[in-house]
PDB file of C-alpha atoms in Angstrom:
ATOM      1  CA  UNK E 205     -40.027  10.164 -16.603  1.00  0.00           C
ATOM      2  CA  UNK E 206     -36.324  10.948 -16.646  1.00  0.00           C
ATOM      3  CA  UNK E 207     -34.925  10.849 -13.088  1.00  0.00           C
ATOM      4  CA  UNK E 208     -33.378  13.991 -11.760  1.00  0.00           C
ATOM      5  CA  UNK E 209     -29.619  13.848 -11.897  1.00  0.00           C
ATOM      6  CA  UNK E 210     -27.447  15.242  -9.125  1.00  0.00           C
ATOM      7  CA  UNK E 211     -23.762  15.504  -9.904  1.00  0.00           C
ATOM      8  CA  UNK E 212     -22.933  15.981  -6.208  1.00  0.00           C
ATOM      9  CA  UNK E 213     -25.302  13.918  -4.110  1.00  0.00           C
ATOM     10  CA  UNK E 214     -24.906  14.319  -0.358  1.00  0.00           C
ATOM     11  CA  UNK E 215     -24.769  10.639   0.545  1.00  0.00           C
ATOM     12  CA  UNK E 216     -25.302   7.026  -0.526  1.00  0.00           C
ATOM     13  CA  UNK E 217     -27.037   4.071   1.107  1.00  0.00           C
ATOM     14  CA  UNK E 218     -24.971   0.933   1.718  1.00  0.00           C
ATOM     15  CA  UNK E 219     -27.458  -1.929   1.860  1.00  0.00           C
ATOM     16  CA  UNK E 220     -24.891  -4.478   3.071  1.00  0.00           C
ATOM     17  CA  UNK E 221     -25.694  -8.181   3.085  1.00  0.00           C
ATOM     18  CA  UNK E 222     -29.335  -7.970   4.075  1.00  0.00           C
ATOM     19  CA  UNK E 223     -31.972  -5.287   4.473  1.00  0.00           C
ATOM     20  CA  UNK E 224     -33.570  -7.178   7.378  1.00  0.00           C
ATOM     21  CA  UNK E 225     -32.688  -5.445  10.699  1.00  0.00           C
ATOM     22  CA  UNK E 226     -32.972  -8.623  12.790  1.00  0.00           C
ATOM     23  CA  UNK E 227     -30.065 -10.217  10.890  1.00  0.00           C
ATOM     24  CA  UNK E 228     -27.644  -7.333  11.494  1.00  0.00           C
ATOM     25  CA  UNK E 229     -26.610  -8.306  15.085  1.00  0.00           C
ATOM     26  CA  UNK E 230     -25.750 -11.795  13.840  1.00  0.00           C
ATOM     27  CA  UNK E 231     -23.313 -10.267  11.352  1.00  0.00           C
ATOM     28  CA  UNK E 232     -21.631  -7.847  13.772  1.00  0.00           C
ATOM     29  CA  UNK E 233     -19.947 -10.416  16.063  1.00  0.00           C
ATOM     30  CA  UNK E 234     -18.236 -12.572  13.414  1.00  0.00           C
ATOM     31  CA  UNK E 235     -17.000  -9.574  11.432  1.00  0.00           C
ATOM     32  CA  UNK E 236     -15.649  -7.833  14.529  1.00  0.00           C
ATOM     33  CA  UNK E 237     -13.806 -11.022  15.485  1.00  0.00           C
ATOM     34  CA  UNK E 238     -12.340 -11.459  12.003  1.00  0.00           C
ATOM     35  CA  UNK E 239     -11.249  -7.824  11.905  1.00  0.00           C
ATOM     36  CA  UNK E 240      -9.456  -8.039  15.263  1.00  0.00           C
ATOM     37  CA  UNK E 241      -7.770 -11.312  14.276  1.00  0.00           C
ATOM     38  CA  UNK E 242      -6.636  -9.736  10.992  1.00  0.00           C
ATOM     39  CA  UNK E 243      -5.148  -6.662  12.652  1.00  0.00           C
ATOM     40  CA  UNK E 244      -3.417  -8.461  15.527  1.00  0.00           C
ATOM     41  CA  UNK E 245      -2.263 -11.366  13.359  1.00  0.00           C
ATOM     42  CA  UNK E 246      -0.615  -9.122  10.776  1.00  0.00           C
ATOM     43  CA  UNK E 247       0.833  -6.880  13.497  1.00  0.00           C
ATOM     44  CA  UNK E 248       2.490  -9.932  15.048  1.00  0.00           C
ATOM     45  CA  UNK E 249       4.041 -10.811  11.683  1.00  0.00           C
ATOM     46  CA  UNK E 250       5.402  -7.253  11.347  1.00  0.00           C
ATOM     47  CA  UNK E 251       6.745  -7.219  14.919  1.00  0.00           C
ATOM     48  CA  UNK E 252       8.335 -10.658  14.531  1.00  0.00           C
ATOM     49  CA  UNK E 253      10.119  -9.649  11.326  1.00  0.00           C
ATOM     50  CA  UNK E 254      11.298  -6.298  12.685  1.00  0.00           C
ATOM     51  CA  UNK E 255      12.563  -7.794  15.977  1.00  0.00           C
ATOM     52  CA  UNK E 256      14.565 -10.683  14.478  1.00  0.00           C
ATOM     53  CA  UNK E 257      17.726  -9.692  12.539  1.00  0.00           C
ATOM     54  CA  UNK E 258      17.750 -13.096  10.824  1.00  0.00           C
ATOM     55  CA  UNK E 259      14.503 -12.131   9.073  1.00  0.00           C
ATOM     56  CA  UNK E 260      15.857  -8.909   7.579  1.00  0.00           C
ATOM     57  CA  UNK E 261      15.909 -10.431   4.100  1.00  0.00           C
ATOM     58  CA  UNK E 262      14.054  -9.515   0.880  1.00  0.00           C
ATOM     59  CA  UNK E 263      11.433 -12.251   1.327  1.00  0.00           C
ATOM     60  CA  UNK E 264      10.444 -11.047   4.799  1.00  0.00           C
ATOM     61  CA  UNK E 265      10.711  -7.407   3.755  1.00  0.00           C
ATOM     62  CA  UNK E 266       8.015  -8.033   1.144  1.00  0.00           C
ATOM     63  CA  UNK E 267       6.016 -10.104   3.641  1.00  0.00           C
ATOM     64  CA  UNK E 268       5.979  -7.258   6.167  1.00  0.00           C
ATOM     65  CA  UNK E 269       4.764  -4.889   3.451  1.00  0.00           C
ATOM     66  CA  UNK E 270       2.043  -7.382   2.537  1.00  0.00           C
ATOM     67  CA  UNK E 271       0.940  -7.524   6.186  1.00  0.00           C
ATOM     68  CA  UNK E 272       0.736  -3.721   6.328  1.00  0.00           C
ATOM     69  CA  UNK E 273      -1.401  -3.676   3.178  1.00  0.00           C
ATOM     70  CA  UNK E 274      -3.677  -6.410   4.581  1.00  0.00           C
ATOM     71  CA  UNK E 275      -4.286  -4.315   7.694  1.00  0.00           C
ATOM     72  CA  UNK E 276      -4.996  -1.243   5.591  1.00  0.00           C
ATOM     73  CA  UNK E 277      -7.370  -2.921   3.138  1.00  0.00           C
ATOM     74  CA  UNK E 278      -9.563  -4.444   5.844  1.00  0.00           C
ATOM     75  CA  UNK E 279      -9.426  -1.227   7.915  1.00  0.00           C
ATOM     76  CA  UNK E 280     -10.694   0.715   4.916  1.00  0.00           C
ATOM     77  CA  UNK E 281     -13.917  -1.303   4.841  1.00  0.00           C
ATOM     78  CA  UNK E 282     -14.701  -3.216   8.024  1.00  0.00           C
ATOM     79  CA  UNK E 283     -14.877  -0.413  10.666  1.00  0.00           C
ATOM     80  CA  UNK E 284     -17.413   1.551   8.600  1.00  0.00           C
ATOM     81  CA  UNK E 285     -19.469  -1.591   8.037  1.00  0.00           C
ATOM     82  CA  UNK E 286     -19.431  -2.400  11.779  1.00  0.00           C
ATOM     83  CA  UNK E 287     -20.401   1.178  12.598  1.00  0.00           C
ATOM     84  CA  UNK E 288     -23.350   1.010  10.188  1.00  0.00           C
ATOM     85  CA  UNK E 289     -24.513  -2.270  11.717  1.00  0.00           C
ATOM     86  CA  UNK E 290     -24.220  -0.950  15.272  1.00  0.00           C
ATOM     87  CA  UNK E 291     -26.043   2.325  14.550  1.00  0.00           C
ATOM     88  CA  UNK E 292     -28.571   0.712  12.170  1.00  0.00           C
ATOM     89  CA  UNK E 293     -27.626   3.361   9.622  1.00  0.00           C
ATOM     90  CA  UNK E 294     -26.814   2.624   5.985  1.00  0.00           C
ATOM     91  CA  UNK E 295     -25.711   6.152   5.127  1.00  0.00           C
ATOM     92  CA  UNK E 296     -22.229   7.001   3.859  1.00  0.00           C
ATOM     93  CA  UNK E 297     -21.391  10.503   2.727  1.00  0.00           C
ATOM     94  CA  UNK E 298     -20.419  11.236  -0.865  1.00  0.00           C
ATOM     95  CA  UNK E 299     -16.910  12.278   0.196  1.00  0.00           C
ATOM     96  CA  UNK E 300     -16.552   9.262   2.480  1.00  0.00           C
ATOM     97  CA  UNK E 301     -17.657   6.934  -0.304  1.00  0.00           C
ATOM     98  CA  UNK E 302     -15.126   8.374  -2.747  1.00  0.00           C
ATOM     99  CA  UNK E 303     -12.319   8.109  -0.179  1.00  0.00           C
ATOM    100  CA  UNK E 304     -13.237   4.524   0.683  1.00  0.00           C
ATOM    101  CA  UNK E 305     -13.301   3.558  -2.983  1.00  0.00           C
ATOM    102  CA  UNK E 306      -9.936   5.252  -3.592  1.00  0.00           C
ATOM    103  CA  UNK E 307      -8.125   3.575  -0.702  1.00  0.00           C
ATOM    104  CA  UNK E 308      -9.700   0.193  -1.401  1.00  0.00           C
ATOM    105  CA  UNK E 309      -8.444   0.222  -5.000  1.00  0.00           C
ATOM    106  CA  UNK E 310      -5.052   1.490  -3.817  1.00  0.00           C
ATOM    107  CA  UNK E 311      -4.479  -1.300  -1.313  1.00  0.00           C
ATOM    108  CA  UNK E 312      -6.058  -3.976  -3.514  1.00  0.00           C
ATOM    109  CA  UNK E 313      -3.640  -3.048  -6.291  1.00  0.00           C
ATOM    110  CA  UNK E 314      -0.736  -3.080  -3.843  1.00  0.00           C
ATOM    111  CA  UNK E 315      -1.772  -6.542  -2.681  1.00  0.00           C
ATOM    112  CA  UNK E 316      -1.669  -7.777  -6.259  1.00  0.00           C
ATOM    113  CA  UNK E 317       1.713  -6.224  -7.061  1.00  0.00           C
ATOM    114  CA  UNK E 318       3.349  -7.347  -3.822  1.00  0.00           C
ATOM    115  CA  UNK E 319       2.335 -10.942  -4.479  1.00  0.00           C
ATOM    116  CA  UNK E 320       3.924 -10.621  -7.928  1.00  0.00           C
ATOM    117  CA  UNK E 321       7.120  -9.162  -6.467  1.00  0.00           C
ATOM    118  CA  UNK E 322       7.253 -11.965  -3.916  1.00  0.00           C
ATOM    119  CA  UNK E 323       6.925 -14.510  -6.733  1.00  0.00           C
ATOM    120  CA  UNK E 324       9.871 -12.851  -8.497  1.00  0.00           C
ATOM    121  CA  UNK E 325      11.861 -13.036  -5.258  1.00  0.00           C
ATOM    122  CA  UNK E 326      11.213 -16.786  -4.991  1.00  0.00           C
ATOM    123  CA  UNK E 327      12.118 -17.202  -8.670  1.00  0.00           C
ATOM    124  CA  UNK E 328      15.509 -15.564  -8.143  1.00  0.00           C
ATOM    125  CA  UNK E 329      16.142 -17.499  -4.899  1.00  0.00           C
ATOM    126  CA  UNK E 330      15.475 -20.900  -6.498  1.00  0.00           C
ATOM    127  CA  UNK E 331      16.546 -20.414 -10.119  1.00  0.00           C
ATOM    128  CA  UNK E 332      19.530 -18.113  -9.503  1.00  0.00           C
ATOM    129  CA  UNK E 333      20.648 -18.823  -5.915  1.00  0.00           C
ATOM    130  CA  UNK E 334      24.290 -17.804  -6.444  1.00  0.00           C
ATOM    131  CA  UNK E 335      23.274 -14.341  -7.659  1.00  0.00           C
ATOM    132  CA  UNK E 336      20.391 -13.851  -5.207  1.00  0.00           C
ATOM    133  CA  UNK E 337      22.098 -11.341  -2.913  1.00  0.00           C
ATOM    134  CA  UNK E 338      23.305  -9.333  -5.915  1.00  0.00           C
ATOM    135  CA  UNK E 339      19.967  -9.269  -7.754  1.00  0.00           C
ATOM    136  CA  UNK E 340      17.715  -8.794  -4.715  1.00  0.00           C
ATOM    137  CA  UNK E 341      19.783  -6.070  -3.066  1.00  0.00           C
ATOM    138  CA  UNK E 342      18.077  -3.579  -0.703  1.00  0.00           C
ATOM    139  CA  UNK E 343      17.971  -0.866  -3.357  1.00  0.00           C
ATOM    140  CA  UNK E 344      16.167  -3.073  -5.863  1.00  0.00           C
ATOM    141  CA  UNK E 345      13.730  -4.302  -3.224  1.00  0.00           C
ATOM    142  CA  UNK E 346      12.906  -0.720  -2.295  1.00  0.00           C
ATOM    143  CA  UNK E 347      12.431   0.219  -5.950  1.00  0.00           C
ATOM    144  CA  UNK E 348      10.068  -2.716  -6.536  1.00  0.00           C
ATOM    145  CA  UNK E 349       7.884  -1.677  -3.586  1.00  0.00           C
ATOM    146  CA  UNK E 350       8.024   1.998  -4.619  1.00  0.00           C
ATOM    147  CA  UNK E 351       6.970   1.204  -8.203  1.00  0.00           C
ATOM    148  CA  UNK E 352       4.086  -0.883  -6.841  1.00  0.00           C
ATOM    149  CA  UNK E 353       2.962   2.103  -4.774  1.00  0.00           C
ATOM    150  CA  UNK E 354       3.233   4.529  -7.683  1.00  0.00           C
ATOM    151  CA  UNK E 355       1.223   2.364 -10.089  1.00  0.00           C
ATOM    152  CA  UNK E 356      -1.454   1.667  -7.478  1.00  0.00           C
ATOM    153  CA  UNK E 357      -1.774   5.335  -6.506  1.00  0.00           C
ATOM    154  CA  UNK E 358      -2.045   6.484 -10.127  1.00  0.00           C
ATOM    155  CA  UNK E 359      -4.604   3.806 -11.010  1.00  0.00           C
ATOM    156  CA  UNK E 360      -6.854   4.456  -8.016  1.00  0.00           C
ATOM    157  CA  UNK E 361      -6.557   8.221  -8.560  1.00  0.00           C
ATOM    158  CA  UNK E 362      -7.570   7.881 -12.224  1.00  0.00           C
ATOM    159  CA  UNK E 363     -10.578   5.695 -11.445  1.00  0.00           C
ATOM    160  CA  UNK E 364     -11.722   7.986  -8.621  1.00  0.00           C
ATOM    161  CA  UNK E 365     -11.419  11.154 -10.702  1.00  0.00           C
ATOM    162  CA  UNK E 366     -13.467   9.539 -13.455  1.00  0.00           C
ATOM    163  CA  UNK E 367     -16.200   8.574 -10.979  1.00  0.00           C
ATOM    164  CA  UNK E 368     -16.282  12.176  -9.744  1.00  0.00           C
ATOM    165  CA  UNK E 369     -17.402  13.244 -13.226  1.00  0.00           C
ATOM    166  CA  UNK E 370     -20.489  10.998 -13.087  1.00  0.00           C
ATOM    167  CA  UNK E 371     -23.962  12.160 -12.102  1.00  0.00           C
ATOM    168  CA  UNK E 372     -26.064  10.164  -9.655  1.00  0.00           C
ATOM    169  CA  UNK E 373     -29.794  10.035  -9.087  1.00  0.00           C
ATOM    170  CA  UNK E 374     -31.534  10.566  -5.789  1.00  0.00           C
ATOM    171  CA  UNK E 375     -31.684   7.723  -3.274  1.00  0.00           C
ATOM    172  CA  UNK E 376     -28.615   5.918  -4.568  1.00  0.00           C
ATOM    173  CA  UNK E 377     -28.742   2.458  -2.970  1.00  0.00           C
ATOM    174  CA  UNK E 378     -25.562   0.396  -3.251  1.00  0.00           C
ATOM    175  CA  UNK E 379     -26.229  -3.357  -2.813  1.00  0.00           C
ATOM    176  CA  UNK E 380     -22.877  -3.799  -1.089  1.00  0.00           C
ATOM    177  CA  UNK E 381     -21.207  -3.202   2.272  1.00  0.00           C
ATOM    178  CA  UNK E 382     -18.618  -0.770   0.869  1.00  0.00           C
ATOM    179  CA  UNK E 383     -18.313   1.665  -2.025  1.00  0.00           C
ATOM    180  CA  UNK E 384     -17.156  -0.551  -4.867  1.00  0.00           C
ATOM    181  CA  UNK E 385     -16.112   0.984  -8.183  1.00  0.00           C
ATOM    182  CA  UNK E 386     -18.229  -1.272 -10.374  1.00  0.00           C
ATOM    183  CA  UNK E 387     -21.370  -0.710  -8.309  1.00  0.00           C
ATOM    184  CA  UNK E 388     -20.966   3.070  -8.440  1.00  0.00           C
ATOM    185  CA  UNK E 389     -20.443   3.086 -12.196  1.00  0.00           C
ATOM    186  CA  UNK E 390     -23.525   0.933 -12.760  1.00  0.00           C
ATOM    187  CA  UNK E 391     -25.674   3.188 -10.538  1.00  0.00           C
ATOM    188  CA  UNK E 392     -24.700   6.416 -12.323  1.00  0.00           C
ATOM    189  CA  UNK E 393     -27.406   8.262 -14.218  1.00  0.00           C
ATOM    190  CA  UNK E 394     -25.006   9.817 -16.727  1.00  0.00           C
ATOM    191  CA  UNK E 395     -23.146   8.102 -19.544  1.00  0.00           C
ATOM    192  CA  UNK E 396     -20.709   5.635 -18.007  1.00  0.00           C
ATOM    193  CA  UNK E 397     -19.301   4.004 -21.162  1.00  0.00           C
ATOM    194  CA  UNK E 398     -15.836   5.535 -20.756  1.00  0.00           C
ATOM    195  CA  UNK E 399     -15.723   4.579 -17.083  1.00  0.00           C
ATOM    196  CA  UNK E 400     -16.579   0.960 -17.833  1.00  0.00           C
ATOM    197  CA  UNK E 401     -14.032   0.898 -20.651  1.00  0.00           C
ATOM    198  CA  UNK E 402     -11.241   2.200 -18.422  1.00  0.00           C
ATOM    199  CA  UNK E 403     -12.293  -0.052 -15.536  1.00  0.00           C
ATOM    200  CA  UNK E 404     -12.272  -3.213 -17.653  1.00  0.00           C
ATOM    201  CA  UNK E 405      -9.020  -2.275 -19.380  1.00  0.00           C
ATOM    202  CA  UNK E 406      -7.304  -1.533 -16.074  1.00  0.00           C
ATOM    203  CA  UNK E 407      -8.641  -4.755 -14.528  1.00  0.00           C
ATOM    204  CA  UNK E 408      -7.311  -6.783 -17.449  1.00  0.00           C
ATOM    205  CA  UNK E 409      -3.955  -5.001 -17.481  1.00  0.00           C
ATOM    206  CA  UNK E 410      -3.265  -4.677 -13.752  1.00  0.00           C
ATOM    207  CA  UNK E 411      -4.793  -8.053 -12.935  1.00  0.00           C
ATOM    208  CA  UNK E 412      -3.800 -10.122 -15.949  1.00  0.00           C
ATOM    209  CA  UNK E 413      -0.169  -9.039 -16.301  1.00  0.00           C
ATOM    210  CA  UNK E 414       0.768  -9.776 -12.653  1.00  0.00           C
ATOM    211  CA  UNK E 415      -1.033 -13.131 -12.826  1.00  0.00           C
ATOM    212  CA  UNK E 416       0.817 -14.010 -16.026  1.00  0.00           C
ATOM    213  CA  UNK E 417       4.075 -13.033 -14.351  1.00  0.00           C
ATOM    214  CA  UNK E 418       3.323 -15.219 -11.330  1.00  0.00           C
ATOM    215  CA  UNK E 419       2.427 -18.198 -13.527  1.00  0.00           C
ATOM    216  CA  UNK E 420       5.608 -17.727 -15.562  1.00  0.00           C
ATOM    217  CA  UNK E 421       7.836 -17.555 -12.492  1.00  0.00           C
ATOM    218  CA  UNK E 422       6.277 -20.668 -10.985  1.00  0.00           C
ATOM    219  CA  UNK E 423       6.722 -22.559 -14.247  1.00  0.00           C
ATOM    220  CA  UNK E 424      10.412 -21.683 -14.078  1.00  0.00           C
ATOM    221  CA  UNK E 425      10.520 -22.603 -10.377  1.00  0.00           C
ATOM    222  CA  UNK E 426       8.863 -25.980 -11.042  1.00  0.00           C
ATOM    223  CA  UNK E 427      11.344 -26.661 -13.833  1.00  0.00           C
ATOM    224  CA  UNK E 428      14.278 -25.842 -11.553  1.00  0.00           C
ATOM    225  CA  UNK E 429      12.915 -28.007  -8.723  1.00  0.00           C
ATOM    226  CA  UNK E 430      12.502 -30.966 -11.062  1.00  0.00           C
ATOM    227  CA  UNK E 431      16.209 -30.730 -11.967  1.00  0.00           C
ATOM    228  CA  UNK E 432      17.252 -31.085  -8.312  1.00  0.00           C
ATOM    229  CA  UNK E 433      18.568 -34.615  -7.770  1.00  0.00           C
ATOM    230  CA  UNK E 434      17.854 -35.189  -4.064  1.00  0.00           C
ATOM    231  CA  UNK E 435      14.341 -35.486  -2.643  1.00  0.00           C
ATOM    232  CA  UNK E 436      15.356 -33.433   0.386  1.00  0.00           C
ATOM    233  CA  UNK E 437      16.574 -30.638  -1.886  1.00  0.00           C
ATOM    234  CA  UNK E 438      13.294 -30.667  -3.788  1.00  0.00           C
ATOM    235  CA  UNK E 439      11.295 -30.496  -0.569  1.00  0.00           C
ATOM    236  CA  UNK E 440      13.401 -27.635   0.789  1.00  0.00           C
ATOM    237  CA  UNK E 441      13.060 -25.657  -2.443  1.00  0.00           C
ATOM    238  CA  UNK E 442       9.291 -26.206  -2.605  1.00  0.00           C
ATOM    239  CA  UNK E 443       8.757 -25.355   1.065  1.00  0.00           C
ATOM    240  CA  UNK E 444      10.279 -21.889   0.548  1.00  0.00           C
ATOM    241  CA  UNK E 445       7.461 -20.928  -1.822  1.00  0.00           C
ATOM    242  CA  UNK E 446       4.581 -23.083  -0.512  1.00  0.00           C
ATOM    243  CA  UNK E 447       3.181 -20.330   1.731  1.00  0.00           C
ATOM    244  CA  UNK E 448       3.327 -17.756  -1.046  1.00  0.00           C
ATOM    245  CA  UNK E 449       1.678 -20.150  -3.478  1.00  0.00           C
ATOM    246  CA  UNK E 450      -1.131 -20.747  -0.988  1.00  0.00           C
ATOM    247  CA  UNK E 451      -1.719 -17.006  -0.548  1.00  0.00           C
ATOM    248  CA  UNK E 452      -1.655 -16.413  -4.324  1.00  0.00           C
ATOM    249  CA  UNK E 453      -4.172 -19.199  -4.900  1.00  0.00           C
ATOM    250  CA  UNK E 454      -6.470 -17.835  -2.192  1.00  0.00           C
ATOM    251  CA  UNK E 455      -6.158 -14.269  -3.538  1.00  0.00           C
ATOM    252  CA  UNK E 456      -6.942 -15.026  -7.173  1.00  0.00           C
ATOM    253  CA  UNK E 457      -9.606 -17.631  -6.447  1.00  0.00           C
ATOM    254  CA  UNK E 458     -11.519 -15.159  -4.281  1.00  0.00           C
ATOM    255  CA  UNK E 459     -11.108 -12.422  -6.910  1.00  0.00           C
ATOM    256  CA  UNK E 460     -12.484 -14.800  -9.532  1.00  0.00           C
ATOM    257  CA  UNK E 461     -15.402 -15.613  -7.235  1.00  0.00           C
ATOM    258  CA  UNK E 462     -16.189 -11.908  -6.826  1.00  0.00           C
ATOM    259  CA  UNK E 463     -16.068 -11.398 -10.585  1.00  0.00           C
ATOM    260  CA  UNK E 464     -18.377 -14.336 -11.324  1.00  0.00           C
ATOM    261  CA  UNK E 465     -20.827 -13.389  -8.584  1.00  0.00           C
ATOM    262  CA  UNK E 466     -21.013  -9.775  -9.763  1.00  0.00           C
ATOM    263  CA  UNK E 467     -21.849 -11.003 -13.242  1.00  0.00           C
ATOM    264  CA  UNK E 468     -24.882 -12.884 -11.901  1.00  0.00           C
ATOM    265  CA  UNK E 469     -27.969 -10.653 -12.338  1.00  0.00           C
ATOM    266  CA  UNK E 470     -30.341 -12.690 -10.195  1.00  0.00           C
ATOM    267  CA  UNK E 471     -29.005 -11.661  -6.788  1.00  0.00           C
ATOM    268  CA  UNK E 472     -27.820  -8.089  -6.182  1.00  0.00           C
ATOM    269  CA  UNK E 473     -26.209  -9.081  -2.855  1.00  0.00           C
ATOM    270  CA  UNK E 474     -24.193 -11.995  -4.282  1.00  0.00           C
ATOM    271  CA  UNK E 475     -21.201  -9.777  -5.054  1.00  0.00           C
ATOM    272  CA  UNK E 476     -21.182  -8.443  -1.491  1.00  0.00           C
ATOM    273  CA  UNK E 477     -21.213 -11.956  -0.035  1.00  0.00           C
ATOM    274  CA  UNK E 478     -18.400 -13.122  -2.308  1.00  0.00           C
ATOM    275  CA  UNK E 479     -16.324 -10.000  -1.585  1.00  0.00           C
ATOM    276  CA  UNK E 480     -16.111 -11.034   2.068  1.00  0.00           C
ATOM    277  CA  UNK E 481     -13.577 -13.700   1.091  1.00  0.00           C
ATOM    278  CA  UNK E 482     -11.321 -11.135  -0.538  1.00  0.00           C
ATOM    279  CA  UNK E 483     -11.673  -8.161   1.807  1.00  0.00           C
ATOM    280  CA  UNK E 484     -11.974  -9.916   5.179  1.00  0.00           C
ATOM    281  CA  UNK E 485     -11.177 -13.643   5.095  1.00  0.00           C
ATOM    282  CA  UNK E 486      -8.017 -13.552   2.952  1.00  0.00           C
ATOM    283  CA  UNK E 487      -6.224 -10.843   5.009  1.00  0.00           C
ATOM    284  CA  UNK E 488      -7.159 -12.804   8.140  1.00  0.00           C
ATOM    285  CA  UNK E 489      -5.765 -16.104   6.837  1.00  0.00           C
ATOM    286  CA  UNK E 490      -2.467 -14.735   5.479  1.00  0.00           C
ATOM    287  CA  UNK E 491      -0.742 -14.508   8.913  1.00  0.00           C
ATOM    288  CA  UNK E 492      -1.795 -18.076   9.737  1.00  0.00           C
ATOM    289  CA  UNK E 493      -0.522 -19.381   6.393  1.00  0.00           C
ATOM    290  CA  UNK E 494       2.881 -17.749   6.786  1.00  0.00           C
ATOM    291  CA  UNK E 495       3.315 -18.396  10.528  1.00  0.00           C
ATOM    292  CA  UNK E 496       2.235 -22.055  10.495  1.00  0.00           C
ATOM    293  CA  UNK E 497       4.380 -22.985   7.495  1.00  0.00           C
ATOM    294  CA  UNK E 498       7.428 -20.850   8.252  1.00  0.00           C
ATOM    295  CA  UNK E 499       9.996 -21.857  10.862  1.00  0.00           C
ATOM    296  CA  UNK E 500      11.641 -18.429  10.823  1.00  0.00           C
ATOM    297  CA  UNK E 501       8.395 -16.664  11.703  1.00  0.00           C
ATOM    298  CA  UNK E 502       7.573 -19.185  14.437  1.00  0.00           C
ATOM    299  CA  UNK E 503      11.054 -18.834  15.943  1.00  0.00           C
ATOM    300  CA  UNK E 504      10.814 -15.032  15.852  1.00  0.00           C
ATOM    301  CA  UNK E 505       7.363 -15.096  17.459  1.00  0.00           C
ATOM    302  CA  UNK E 506       8.573 -17.329  20.284  1.00  0.00           C
ATOM    303  CA  UNK E 507      11.531 -15.044  20.887  1.00  0.00           C
ATOM    304  CA  UNK E 508       9.258 -11.977  20.784  1.00  0.00           C
ATOM    305  CA  UNK E 509       6.861 -13.365  23.407  1.00  0.00           C
ATOM    306  CA  UNK E 510       9.756 -14.487  25.594  1.00  0.00           C
ATOM    307  CA  UNK E 511      11.048 -10.915  25.568  1.00  0.00           C
TER     308      UNK E 511
END
């Protein structure tokens, strides 16, 4: 029998990590702790940068934007998941699901572009230090962030509008803890070929091009560092981009893990488990990576708490 299609279903069911009710309380505590650490950790980075005039530079301007995006991306997903666990309800409305998917793609794209912009900033600082203040002027920094916003907004809007054209069957169960684009496309009852085509093309373009740009800039940075004669100069140049390199590695490794896990057909919850690294763990670790390896941030935090 052909299932009955409903273009506008009233709600979806988010199955989360496990359908066993006794395991839900064990999940609530760790995720609440990680969410609070993420929010307060990134807020401290933003407050430290805004309160210290010495940190009003392009690198820290991009870092503060990255912290804002990290707060937004985890706040788009985690509170709803915690609410579902606490109320023992898996229901999310159709409108709420579309909004969550839209904002998740928006902030995920911003995360990707900001990391690319930060790599370009390090490239200019190390490879063209004499022209750094001219190239990375406030106007250009603002334009780079604005362009990142525009591309991310247009991409997430396109993907969301295309999902709105799909028809869904009754009792749509999403084996995830948030409304992910790929899961929604796969669960549609109508023809989803165009959606998958656009999704894969956008993932390759908006994910591959920034990654290629980051790899290119770090090849140039490595070449410039190798030409520095003194060991102290090499260490100083490498230390300025070590934190960013750590965050980039964590970001793309977790994204690759999500992609590989979603391709595995044997476990429908494997993608949800792997997505935790990208949506929860990575935004939580970013403040620690930048604060522990950055003397400017540590000095600003000490001054902030002394105030």
